[in-house]
mmCIF file of C-alpha atoms in Angstrom:
data_model
loop_
_atom_site.group_PDB
_atom_site.id
_atom_site.type_symbol
_atom_site.label_atom_id
_atom_site.label_comp_id
_atom_site.label_asym_id
_atom_site.label_seq_id
_atom_site.Cartn_x
_atom_site.Cartn_y
_atom_site.Cartn_z
ATOM 1 C CA MET A 1 21.853 21.948 -6.419
ATOM 2 C CA ASP A 2 23.530 19.531 -3.988
ATOM 3 C CA GLY A 3 21.564 16.230 -3.309
ATOM 4 C CA TYR A 4 20.296 17.234 0.262
ATOM 5 C CA GLU A 5 18.747 21.064 -1.425
ATOM 6 C CA LEU A 6 17.115 18.546 -3.889
ATOM 7 C CA LEU A 7 15.885 16.541 -0.947
ATOM 8 C CA LEU A 8 14.840 19.364 1.303
ATOM 9 C CA ASN A 9 12.965 21.067 -1.828
ATOM 10 C CA HIS A 10 11.111 17.392 -2.311
ATOM 11 C CA PHE A 11 10.133 17.339 1.696
ATOM 12 C CA LYS A 12 8.569 21.203 0.716
ATOM 13 C CA LYS A 13 6.379 20.440 -1.663
ATOM 14 C CA ASP A 14 4.282 18.342 0.482
ATOM 15 C CA VAL A 15 5.184 19.967 4.289
ATOM 16 C CA LYS A 16 7.216 22.842 5.456
ATOM 17 C CA LEU A 17 9.906 22.588 7.365
ATOM 18 C CA SER A 18 11.697 24.875 10.118
ATOM 19 C CA PRO A 19 15.039 25.854 9.869
ATOM 20 C CA LYS A 20 15.238 23.019 12.823
ATOM 21 C CA GLU A 21 13.352 20.456 10.847
ATOM 22 C CA GLU A 22 15.847 20.921 8.083
ATOM 23 C CA LYS A 23 18.640 20.138 9.833
ATOM 24 C CA LEU A 24 17.202 16.922 11.329
ATOM 25 C CA ILE A 25 16.434 15.646 8.252
ATOM 26 C CA ALA A 26 20.056 16.754 6.650
ATOM 27 C CA ASP A 27 21.754 15.202 10.068
ATOM 28 C CA SER A 28 20.037 12.147 9.842
ATOM 29 C CA PHE A 29 20.164 11.034 5.621
ATOM 30 C CA SER A 30 24.047 10.443 5.002
ATOM 31 C CA ILE A 31 25.114 10.595 1.146
ATOM 32 C CA MET A 32 25.879 7.026 -0.691
ATOM 33 C CA LYS A 33 28.011 6.866 -3.914
ATOM 34 C CA PHE A 34 26.411 3.528 -6.585
ATOM 35 C CA LYS A 35 28.420 2.423 -9.449
ATOM 36 C CA LYS A 36 26.594 0.882 -12.032
ATOM 37 C CA ASN A 37 25.103 -2.689 -11.838
ATOM 38 C CA GLU A 38 25.717 -2.824 -8.196
ATOM 39 C CA ILE A 39 23.677 -4.398 -5.850
ATOM 40 C CA ILE A 40 22.645 -1.779 -3.246
ATOM 41 C CA LEU A 41 19.793 -4.337 -1.873
ATOM 42 C CA SER A 42 19.762 -8.228 -2.631
ATOM 43 C CA ALA A 43 16.579 -10.663 -1.929
ATOM 44 C CA GLY A 44 17.416 -12.294 1.499
ATOM 45 C CA GLU A 45 18.369 -8.841 2.980
ATOM 46 C CA ILE A 46 15.899 -6.557 5.352
ATOM 47 C CA SER A 47 16.215 -3.210 3.897
ATOM 48 C CA SER A 48 16.936 -1.269 6.885
ATOM 49 C CA HIS A 49 17.189 2.541 5.178
ATOM 50 C CA MET A 50 14.582 4.803 3.380
ATOM 51 C CA ARG A 51 16.618 5.896 -0.012
ATOM 52 C CA PHE A 52 16.255 8.874 -2.481
ATOM 53 C CA VAL A 53 17.855 9.053 -5.555
ATOM 54 C CA VAL A 54 20.382 12.132 -5.915
ATOM 55 C CA GLU A 55 21.605 11.065 -9.099
ATOM 56 C CA GLY A 56 21.383 8.235 -11.407
ATOM 57 C CA CYS A 57 18.915 5.497 -12.271
ATOM 58 C CA LEU A 58 18.152 2.051 -10.390
ATOM 59 C CA LYS A 59 15.848 -0.708 -10.935
ATOM 60 C CA SER A 60 14.088 -3.078 -8.152
ATOM 61 C CA PHE A 61 13.434 -6.294 -9.718
ATOM 62 C CA TYR A 62 13.024 -10.023 -8.527
ATOM 63 C CA LEU A 63 13.850 -12.936 -9.688
ATOM 64 C CA ASN A 64 10.909 -15.594 -11.333
ATOM 65 C CA GLU A 65 11.429 -19.202 -10.828
ATOM 66 C CA ASP A 66 13.292 -19.630 -13.915
ATOM 67 C CA GLY A 67 15.985 -16.691 -12.747
ATOM 68 C CA LYS A 68 14.381 -14.217 -15.029
ATOM 69 C CA GLU A 69 14.105 -10.987 -14.118
ATOM 70 C CA HIS A 70 11.035 -8.822 -14.103
ATOM 71 C CA ILE A 71 11.274 -4.846 -12.635
ATOM 72 C CA VAL A 72 9.322 -3.795 -10.376
ATOM 73 C CA HIS A 73 10.327 -0.551 -10.110
ATOM 74 C CA PHE A 74 12.948 2.358 -11.373
ATOM 75 C CA GLY A 75 14.441 4.921 -9.736
ATOM 76 C CA ILE A 76 15.308 8.569 -10.888
ATOM 77 C CA GLU A 77 16.721 11.931 -9.352
ATOM 78 C CA GLY A 78 14.307 12.903 -6.953
ATOM 79 C CA TRP A 79 12.680 9.254 -6.351
ATOM 80 C CA TRP A 80 12.798 6.940 -3.421
ATOM 81 C CA ILE A 81 12.960 3.303 -3.865
ATOM 82 C CA ASN A 82 13.311 0.507 -1.797
ATOM 83 C CA ASP A 83 11.607 -2.527 -0.605
ATOM 84 C CA LEU A 84 8.799 -1.093 1.366
ATOM 85 C CA TYR A 85 7.562 -4.794 2.269
ATOM 86 C CA SER A 86 10.341 -5.679 3.888
ATOM 87 C CA TYR A 87 11.121 -1.972 5.599
ATOM 88 C CA PHE A 88 7.817 -1.774 7.416
ATOM 89 C CA THR A 89 7.790 -5.633 8.212
ATOM 90 C CA ALA A 90 11.600 -6.134 9.202
ATOM 91 C CA THR A 91 11.509 -9.395 7.121
ATOM 92 C CA PRO A 92 13.433 -10.415 4.302
ATOM 93 C CA SER A 93 13.396 -8.747 0.981
ATOM 94 C CA THR A 94 11.900 -10.389 -1.870
ATOM 95 C CA GLN A 95 13.820 -7.416 -4.670
ATOM 96 C CA TYR A 96 16.994 -6.758 -5.053
ATOM 97 C CA ILE A 97 17.759 -3.203 -5.988
ATOM 98 C CA GLN A 98 20.514 -2.179 -8.286
ATOM 99 C CA ALA A 99 21.938 0.527 -9.790
ATOM 100 C CA ILE A 100 20.977 0.455 -14.025
ATOM 101 C CA GLU A 101 23.931 3.957 -14.025
ATOM 102 C CA ASN A 102 27.087 5.750 -11.469
ATOM 103 C CA GLY A 103 25.283 7.944 -9.148
ATOM 104 C CA ILE A 104 23.793 8.868 -5.924
ATOM 105 C CA PHE A 105 21.909 8.821 -3.255
ATOM 106 C CA LEU A 106 20.911 9.811 0.355
ATOM 107 C CA GLN A 107 19.882 7.125 3.047
ATOM 108 C CA ALA A 108 18.571 7.452 6.476
ATOM 109 C CA PRO A 109 18.530 3.905 8.606
ATOM 110 C CA LYS A 110 15.176 3.009 10.419
ATOM 111 C CA GLU A 111 16.388 4.287 13.681
ATOM 112 C CA LYS A 112 16.832 7.855 12.183
ATOM 113 C CA LEU A 113 13.717 8.138 10.686
ATOM 114 C CA ASP A 114 11.824 7.250 13.643
ATOM 115 C CA GLU A 115 13.505 9.941 15.414
ATOM 116 C CA LEU A 116 12.281 12.357 13.047
ATOM 117 C CA PHE A 117 8.579 11.035 13.595
ATOM 118 C CA ASP A 118 9.309 11.938 17.211
ATOM 119 C CA SER A 119 10.202 15.296 16.642
ATOM 120 C CA SER A 120 8.535 16.802 13.710
ATOM 121 C CA HIS A 121 4.591 16.674 12.439
ATOM 122 C CA SER A 122 5.340 17.839 9.260
ATOM 123 C CA ILE A 123 7.989 15.101 8.880
ATOM 124 C CA GLU A 124 5.219 12.291 9.761
ATOM 125 C CA ARG A 125 3.130 13.740 8.051
ATOM 126 C CA PHE A 126 5.524 14.318 5.279
ATOM 127 C CA PHE A 127 5.818 10.095 4.687
ATOM 128 C CA ARG A 128 2.421 9.746 5.801
ATOM 129 C CA LEU A 129 1.623 10.930 2.587
ATOM 130 C CA LYS A 130 4.597 9.321 0.770
ATOM 131 C CA PHE A 131 3.143 5.969 2.240
ATOM 132 C CA GLN A 132 -0.503 6.988 0.966
ATOM 133 C CA ASN A 133 1.049 7.716 -2.711
ATOM 134 C CA ALA A 134 2.836 3.558 -2.468
ATOM 135 C CA TYR A 135 0.018 2.425 -1.620
ATOM 136 C CA VAL A 136 -1.932 4.004 -4.694
ATOM 137 C CA ALA A 137 1.127 3.260 -7.433
ATOM 138 C CA PHE A 138 1.202 -0.470 -6.324
ATOM 139 C CA ILE A 139 -2.359 -1.365 -7.021
ATOM 140 C CA ASP A 140 -1.961 0.872 -10.122
ATOM 141 C CA ARG A 141 1.380 -0.512 -10.450
ATOM 142 C CA THR A 142 -0.183 -4.612 -9.982
ATOM 143 C CA VAL A 143 -3.916 -4.518 -10.795
ATOM 144 C CA ASN A 144 -5.028 -1.801 -12.591
ATOM 145 C CA SER A 145 -1.703 -2.354 -14.913
ATOM 146 C CA LEU A 146 -3.435 -6.049 -15.944
ATOM 147 C CA SER A 147 -6.767 -4.050 -17.380
ATOM 148 C CA LYS A 148 -4.394 -2.468 -19.873
ATOM 149 C CA THR A 149 -2.629 -3.938 -23.140
ATOM 150 C CA ALA A 150 1.204 -3.147 -23.540
ATOM 151 C CA GLU A 151 0.321 -0.279 -25.893
ATOM 152 C CA VAL A 152 -2.059 1.194 -23.269
ATOM 153 C CA ARG A 153 1.493 0.406 -20.526
ATOM 154 C CA TYR A 154 4.021 1.647 -23.144
ATOM 155 C CA ALA A 155 2.071 4.868 -24.358
ATOM 156 C CA GLU A 156 1.444 6.018 -20.382
ATOM 157 C CA PHE A 157 4.831 5.281 -19.239
ATOM 158 C CA CYS A 158 5.929 7.418 -21.225
ATOM 159 C CA GLU A 159 4.062 10.242 -21.010
ATOM 160 C CA LYS A 160 4.251 10.092 -17.020
ATOM 161 C CA TYR A 161 8.222 9.075 -16.905
ATOM 162 C CA PRO A 162 10.013 10.369 -20.113
ATOM 163 C CA GLU A 163 12.863 11.144 -18.170
ATOM 164 C CA ILE A 164 12.814 6.893 -17.452
ATOM 165 C CA GLU A 165 13.042 5.822 -20.871
ATOM 166 C CA GLN A 166 15.838 7.496 -21.892
ATOM 167 C CA CYS A 167 18.244 6.237 -19.232
ATOM 168 C CA VAL A 168 16.945 2.437 -18.811
ATOM 169 C CA PRO A 169 17.740 -0.085 -21.938
ATOM 170 C CA GLN A 170 15.471 -1.461 -23.512
ATOM 171 C CA TYR A 171 15.472 -4.893 -22.292
ATOM 172 C CA THR A 172 15.189 -3.364 -19.056
ATOM 173 C CA LEU A 173 11.917 -1.521 -19.815
ATOM 174 C CA ALA A 174 10.680 -4.034 -21.925
ATOM 175 C CA SER A 175 10.583 -6.685 -18.341
ATOM 176 C CA TYR A 176 9.183 -3.789 -16.158
ATOM 177 C CA LEU A 177 6.267 -3.348 -19.149
ATOM 178 C CA GLY A 178 5.981 -7.432 -19.125
ATOM 179 C CA ILE A 179 6.879 -7.871 -22.775
ATOM 180 C CA THR A 180 9.656 -8.932 -25.077
ATOM 181 C CA PRO A 181 12.377 -6.325 -26.304
ATOM 182 C CA GLU A 182 11.272 -7.155 -29.967
ATOM 183 C CA PHE A 183 7.443 -6.424 -29.001
ATOM 184 C CA LEU A 184 8.456 -3.200 -27.090
ATOM 185 C CA SER A 185 10.527 -2.424 -30.167
ATOM 186 C CA VAL A 186 7.561 -2.655 -32.666
ATOM 187 C CA LEU A 187 5.507 -0.652 -30.230
ATOM 188 C CA ARG A 188 8.339 2.269 -30.166
ATOM 189 C CA LYS A 189 8.016 2.380 -33.671
ATOM 190 C CA ARG A 190 4.253 2.821 -33.937
ATOM 191 C CA GLN A 191 4.481 5.072 -31.508
ATOM 192 C CA LEU A 192 7.009 7.290 -33.428
ATOM 193 C CA LYS A 193 5.087 7.541 -36.523
ATOM 194 C CA ARG A 194 1.620 8.158 -35.076
ATOM 195 C CA ARG A 195 3.921 11.865 -33.524
ATOM 196 C CA SER A 196 5.341 12.721 -36.989
ATOM 197 C CA MET B 1 -17.722 -0.931 26.195
ATOM 198 C CA ASP B 2 -19.292 1.391 23.564
ATOM 199 C CA GLY B 3 -18.255 2.502 20.295
ATOM 200 C CA TYR B 4 -16.759 5.656 20.537
ATOM 201 C CA GLU B 5 -14.613 3.480 23.919
ATOM 202 C CA LEU B 6 -13.639 1.138 21.767
ATOM 203 C CA LEU B 7 -12.747 3.462 19.005
ATOM 204 C CA LEU B 8 -10.342 5.671 21.537
ATOM 205 C CA ASN B 9 -8.888 1.985 22.957
ATOM 206 C CA HIS B 10 -8.036 1.074 19.510
ATOM 207 C CA PHE B 11 -6.033 3.947 18.835
ATOM 208 C CA LYS B 12 -4.080 3.655 21.856
ATOM 209 C CA LYS B 13 -2.567 0.628 21.639
ATOM 210 C CA ASP B 14 -0.347 2.500 18.896
ATOM 211 C CA VAL B 15 -0.560 6.140 20.330
ATOM 212 C CA LYS B 16 -0.615 7.682 23.333
ATOM 213 C CA LEU B 17 -3.731 10.457 23.341
ATOM 214 C CA SER B 18 -4.822 13.632 25.404
ATOM 215 C CA PRO B 19 -8.264 14.649 27.198
ATOM 216 C CA LYS B 20 -8.115 16.375 24.351
ATOM 217 C CA GLU B 21 -7.285 14.766 21.253
ATOM 218 C CA GLU B 22 -9.664 11.585 22.481
ATOM 219 C CA LYS B 23 -12.540 14.668 22.637
ATOM 220 C CA LEU B 24 -11.331 15.576 18.922
ATOM 221 C CA ILE B 25 -11.283 11.771 17.644
ATOM 222 C CA ALA B 26 -15.074 11.266 19.294
ATOM 223 C CA ASP B 27 -16.210 14.752 18.394
ATOM 224 C CA SER B 28 -15.822 13.998 13.855
ATOM 225 C CA PHE B 29 -16.511 10.549 14.029
ATOM 226 C CA SER B 30 -20.658 9.714 13.954
ATOM 227 C CA ILE B 31 -22.374 6.236 14.066
ATOM 228 C CA MET B 32 -24.148 4.816 11.165
ATOM 229 C CA LYS B 33 -26.025 1.642 11.987
ATOM 230 C CA PHE B 34 -26.223 -0.853 8.991
ATOM 231 C CA LYS B 35 -28.310 -3.806 8.239
ATOM 232 C CA LYS B 36 -27.649 -7.251 6.972
ATOM 233 C CA ASN B 37 -27.110 -7.033 3.144
ATOM 234 C CA GLU B 38 -26.879 -2.880 3.286
ATOM 235 C CA ILE B 39 -24.696 -1.842 0.286
ATOM 236 C CA ILE B 40 -22.216 0.927 2.580
ATOM 237 C CA LEU B 41 -19.870 2.164 -0.974
ATOM 238 C CA SER B 42 -20.689 1.256 -4.115
ATOM 239 C CA ALA B 43 -18.468 0.547 -7.120
ATOM 240 C CA GLY B 44 -18.716 4.038 -9.267
ATOM 241 C CA GLU B 45 -18.873 5.695 -6.246
ATOM 242 C CA ILE B 46 -15.978 8.059 -4.719
ATOM 243 C CA SER B 47 -15.719 6.159 -0.520
ATOM 244 C CA SER B 48 -14.967 9.840 0.851
ATOM 245 C CA HIS B 49 -15.081 8.183 4.572
ATOM 246 C CA MET B 50 -13.117 6.148 6.787
ATOM 247 C CA ARG B 51 -15.392 3.746 8.390
ATOM 248 C CA PHE B 52 -13.790 1.610 12.342
ATOM 249 C CA VAL B 53 -16.699 -1.283 13.120
ATOM 250 C CA VAL B 54 -17.799 -1.206 16.061
ATOM 251 C CA GLU B 55 -20.464 -4.170 15.592
ATOM 252 C CA GLY B 56 -21.618 -6.681 13.346
ATOM 253 C CA CYS B 57 -19.746 -8.234 9.935
ATOM 254 C CA LEU B 58 -18.995 -6.373 6.784
ATOM 255 C CA LYS B 59 -17.452 -7.584 2.961
ATOM 256 C CA SER B 60 -16.056 -5.606 0.362
ATOM 257 C CA PHE B 61 -15.500 -7.564 -3.161
ATOM 258 C CA TYR B 62 -15.894 -5.927 -6.552
ATOM 259 C CA LEU B 63 -17.649 -8.116 -9.491
ATOM 260 C CA ASN B 64 -15.271 -9.587 -12.038
ATOM 261 C CA GLU B 65 -16.906 -9.414 -15.963
ATOM 262 C CA ASP B 66 -19.324 -12.317 -15.528
ATOM 263 C CA GLY B 67 -20.778 -10.277 -12.533
ATOM 264 C CA LYS B 68 -19.488 -12.809 -9.662
ATOM 265 C CA GLU B 69 -17.970 -11.729 -6.269
ATOM 266 C CA HIS B 70 -14.778 -11.638 -5.672
ATOM 267 C CA ILE B 71 -14.305 -11.309 -1.726
ATOM 268 C CA VAL B 72 -11.213 -8.461 -1.234
ATOM 269 C CA HIS B 73 -11.274 -7.827 2.543
ATOM 270 C CA PHE B 74 -14.089 -8.030 5.875
ATOM 271 C CA GLY B 75 -14.375 -6.121 8.058
ATOM 272 C CA ILE B 76 -15.394 -7.319 11.591
ATOM 273 C CA GLU B 77 -15.269 -5.421 15.466
ATOM 274 C CA GLY B 78 -12.479 -3.374 15.931
ATOM 275 C CA TRP B 79 -11.512 -3.284 12.211
ATOM 276 C CA TRP B 80 -11.219 -0.460 9.715
ATOM 277 C CA ILE B 81 -13.138 -1.239 6.405
ATOM 278 C CA ASN B 82 -12.857 1.295 2.996
ATOM 279 C CA ASP B 83 -11.290 1.128 -0.800
ATOM 280 C CA LEU B 84 -8.181 3.036 0.371
ATOM 281 C CA TYR B 85 -7.575 3.060 -2.961
ATOM 282 C CA SER B 86 -10.334 5.564 -3.914
ATOM 283 C CA TYR B 87 -10.274 7.389 -0.828
ATOM 284 C CA PHE B 88 -6.938 8.355 -1.199
ATOM 285 C CA THR B 89 -7.056 9.294 -4.799
ATOM 286 C CA ALA B 90 -10.560 10.263 -4.904
ATOM 287 C CA THR B 91 -11.619 8.221 -8.337
ATOM 288 C CA PRO B 92 -14.435 5.910 -8.320
ATOM 289 C CA SER B 93 -14.220 2.828 -5.721
ATOM 290 C CA THR B 94 -13.985 -0.611 -8.220
ATOM 291 C CA GLN B 95 -15.144 -2.270 -4.635
ATOM 292 C CA TYR B 96 -18.459 -2.464 -2.997
ATOM 293 C CA ILE B 97 -18.890 -2.961 1.177
ATOM 294 C CA GLN B 98 -21.819 -4.536 1.832
ATOM 295 C CA ALA B 99 -23.108 -5.543 5.505
ATOM 296 C CA ILE B 100 -22.654 -9.397 5.761
ATOM 297 C CA GLU B 101 -25.432 -9.138 9.193
ATOM 298 C CA ASN B 102 -26.377 -6.248 11.116
ATOM 299 C CA GLY B 103 -23.827 -3.820 12.720
ATOM 300 C CA ILE B 104 -22.888 -0.434 13.617
ATOM 301 C CA PHE B 105 -19.694 1.348 12.679
ATOM 302 C CA LEU B 106 -17.986 5.069 12.852
ATOM 303 C CA GLN B 107 -17.459 6.948 10.498
ATOM 304 C CA ALA B 108 -15.179 10.316 9.730
ATOM 305 C CA PRO B 109 -15.538 12.572 6.376
ATOM 306 C CA LYS B 110 -12.251 12.944 4.796
ATOM 307 C CA GLU B 111 -11.943 17.054 5.639
ATOM 308 C CA LYS B 112 -12.622 15.811 9.453
ATOM 309 C CA LEU B 113 -9.639 13.573 9.285
ATOM 310 C CA ASP B 114 -7.492 16.277 8.037
ATOM 311 C CA GLU B 115 -8.622 18.642 10.740
ATOM 312 C CA LEU B 116 -7.404 15.615 13.022
ATOM 313 C CA PHE B 117 -3.815 15.415 11.527
ATOM 314 C CA ASP B 118 -4.260 19.375 11.543
ATOM 315 C CA SER B 119 -4.297 19.456 14.950
ATOM 316 C CA SER B 120 -2.844 16.065 16.260
ATOM 317 C CA HIS B 121 0.527 14.649 15.805
ATOM 318 C CA SER B 122 -0.434 11.672 17.750
ATOM 319 C CA ILE B 123 -3.967 10.922 14.978
ATOM 320 C CA GLU B 124 -1.245 11.471 12.041
ATOM 321 C CA ARG B 125 1.110 8.684 13.807
ATOM 322 C CA PHE B 126 -1.219 6.771 13.808
ATOM 323 C CA PHE B 127 -3.607 6.622 10.162
ATOM 324 C CA ARG B 128 0.799 6.773 9.312
ATOM 325 C CA LEU B 129 0.662 3.613 11.194
ATOM 326 C CA LYS B 130 -2.136 2.245 10.000
ATOM 327 C CA PHE B 131 -1.328 2.993 6.024
ATOM 328 C CA GLN B 132 1.829 0.989 6.258
ATOM 329 C CA ASN B 133 -0.579 -1.795 7.453
ATOM 330 C CA ALA B 134 -2.768 -1.727 4.610
ATOM 331 C CA TYR B 135 0.332 -1.727 2.221
ATOM 332 C CA VAL B 136 1.519 -4.445 3.865
ATOM 333 C CA ALA B 137 -1.711 -6.499 3.947
ATOM 334 C CA PHE B 138 -2.350 -5.461 0.394
ATOM 335 C CA ILE B 139 0.457 -7.233 -0.880
ATOM 336 C CA ASP B 140 0.311 -10.310 1.884
ATOM 337 C CA ARG B 141 -3.752 -10.318 0.114
ATOM 338 C CA THR B 142 -2.840 -9.862 -3.899
ATOM 339 C CA VAL B 143 1.291 -11.100 -4.205
ATOM 340 C CA ASN B 144 2.544 -13.915 -1.264
ATOM 341 C CA SER B 145 -1.248 -15.596 -1.468
ATOM 342 C CA LEU B 146 -0.874 -16.181 -4.927
ATOM 343 C CA SER B 147 2.354 -18.535 -4.136
ATOM 344 C CA LYS B 148 0.746 -20.330 -1.447
ATOM 345 C CA THR B 149 -1.804 -23.548 -1.659
ATOM 346 C CA ALA B 150 -5.808 -22.723 -0.881
ATOM 347 C CA GLU B 151 -5.063 -25.565 2.059
ATOM 348 C CA VAL B 152 -2.273 -23.399 3.162
ATOM 349 C CA ARG B 153 -4.699 -19.726 3.366
ATOM 350 C CA TYR B 154 -7.257 -21.695 4.574
ATOM 351 C CA ALA B 155 -5.370 -22.691 7.678
ATOM 352 C CA GLU B 156 -3.340 -19.728 7.509
ATOM 353 C CA PHE B 157 -7.064 -17.783 7.650
ATOM 354 C CA CYS B 158 -8.460 -19.830 10.463
ATOM 355 C CA GLU B 159 -5.373 -19.551 12.930
ATOM 356 C CA LYS B 160 -5.175 -15.456 11.832
ATOM 357 C CA TYR B 161 -9.176 -14.659 11.936
ATOM 358 C CA PRO B 162 -10.973 -17.408 14.128
ATOM 359 C CA GLU B 163 -13.754 -14.571 15.123
ATOM 360 C CA ILE B 164 -14.387 -14.297 10.648
ATOM 361 C CA GLU B 165 -14.616 -17.262 10.005
ATOM 362 C CA GLN B 166 -17.951 -17.778 12.793
ATOM 363 C CA CYS B 167 -19.338 -15.207 10.782
ATOM 364 C CA VAL B 168 -19.107 -15.858 7.863
ATOM 365 C CA PRO B 169 -21.393 -17.571 5.109
ATOM 366 C CA GLN B 170 -19.203 -20.514 3.974
ATOM 367 C CA TYR B 171 -19.546 -18.911 0.226
ATOM 368 C CA THR B 172 -18.144 -15.941 1.276
ATOM 369 C CA LEU B 173 -15.479 -17.459 2.329
ATOM 370 C CA ALA B 174 -14.662 -19.012 -0.608
ATOM 371 C CA SER B 175 -14.682 -16.131 -2.480
ATOM 372 C CA TYR B 176 -12.531 -15.346 -0.578
ATOM 373 C CA LEU B 177 -10.303 -17.731 -0.757
ATOM 374 C CA GLY B 178 -11.012 -18.302 -4.034
ATOM 375 C CA ILE B 179 -12.287 -21.822 -4.408
ATOM 376 C CA THR B 180 -15.981 -23.191 -4.616
ATOM 377 C CA PRO B 181 -17.792 -23.658 -1.662
ATOM 378 C CA GLU B 182 -17.515 -27.619 -2.357
ATOM 379 C CA PHE B 183 -13.349 -27.458 -2.435
ATOM 380 C CA LEU B 184 -13.784 -25.087 1.289
ATOM 381 C CA SER B 185 -16.216 -27.888 2.662
ATOM 382 C CA VAL B 186 -13.444 -30.484 1.686
ATOM 383 C CA LEU B 187 -10.535 -28.616 3.548
ATOM 384 C CA ARG B 188 -12.852 -27.967 6.803
ATOM 385 C CA LYS B 189 -13.429 -31.579 6.624
ATOM 386 C CA ARG B 190 -9.293 -32.498 6.652
ATOM 387 C CA GLN B 191 -8.451 -30.023 8.933
ATOM 388 C CA LEU B 192 -11.149 -31.352 11.177
ATOM 389 C CA LYS B 193 -9.406 -34.999 11.125
ATOM 390 C CA ARG B 194 -6.267 -33.051 11.856
ATOM 391 C CA ARG B 195 -7.152 -31.726 14.908
ATOM 392 C CA SER B 196 -9.294 -34.635 16.101
#
């Protein structure tokens, strides 16, 4: 399946699209290849594109006062990755987006997306739903996760996103979970024992 | 101005509405009066309505482990108030919504709102924008505010929402700012001194 097919199928999970709408979407998104470790968005830059991952794996993170990386999200095939706060408010991003491995995404500039909204109710519907999901995911990530132990969060992560666990280095996953790589290793062993 | 006029003008700040769309909106929302201290939504209940405040003042809050109230949002004339997480996910609310004073809101059940989305691109656009704003407001409230002192947060609050400062009791505003009423009183005096 090529990138555009993946993107259109992704839309069609939530909304119906006419051939004309499919063409509008395809014409608005362009293919971007990225290399392992490449920085897609830097803190301080305004995010002016919506990005859909076709292949590969990316992470978004911010640096704390000591320069330590804190993972906010991952982006894998079929996911969107962005600093939505920066995108919505046109203010400098507080996050970095960086590639974990080589890959491809499709991106549309904000003006193109606004044109898509003007020309299609279905496309506007699709993003209304995506933004609702982003709101929910953000609360899950920041608020609800505070009330769970690292062990529970790790187990839930593996269940929800088995494909990410495969492609992400252990120290990156540890940063996402807010624990040390050593403690993640302990949790991993415990979980393997429980499964066997 | 009656409640429906206020609601329609609120929509028309962001989108154009035909007379047919105005009627659809007015037919979907019903008037609800509330009394001071009335609970509009309880923690544990699923939020199944979208609510627009026409008159009066409300607060949304959660209770911490010691039963202490933590204010999340206020709702005054021309604002929406909800536990959007509960509304989007149809899961039990973690928050309460309670009236601070007598008032009126307009509310639409979720099914009606979904019908509105189906029948009007403009209405779908309006809520796409509102949900973007909710995402931004949530981050402002939880993440960005952590990096500011109580004094700065109080000054910003007074500047942004002078009308709320008038109607909210001091201990409620203190809870919103995450400080004691005594410390709020100190901040208030300092600010008055600076202004004079």
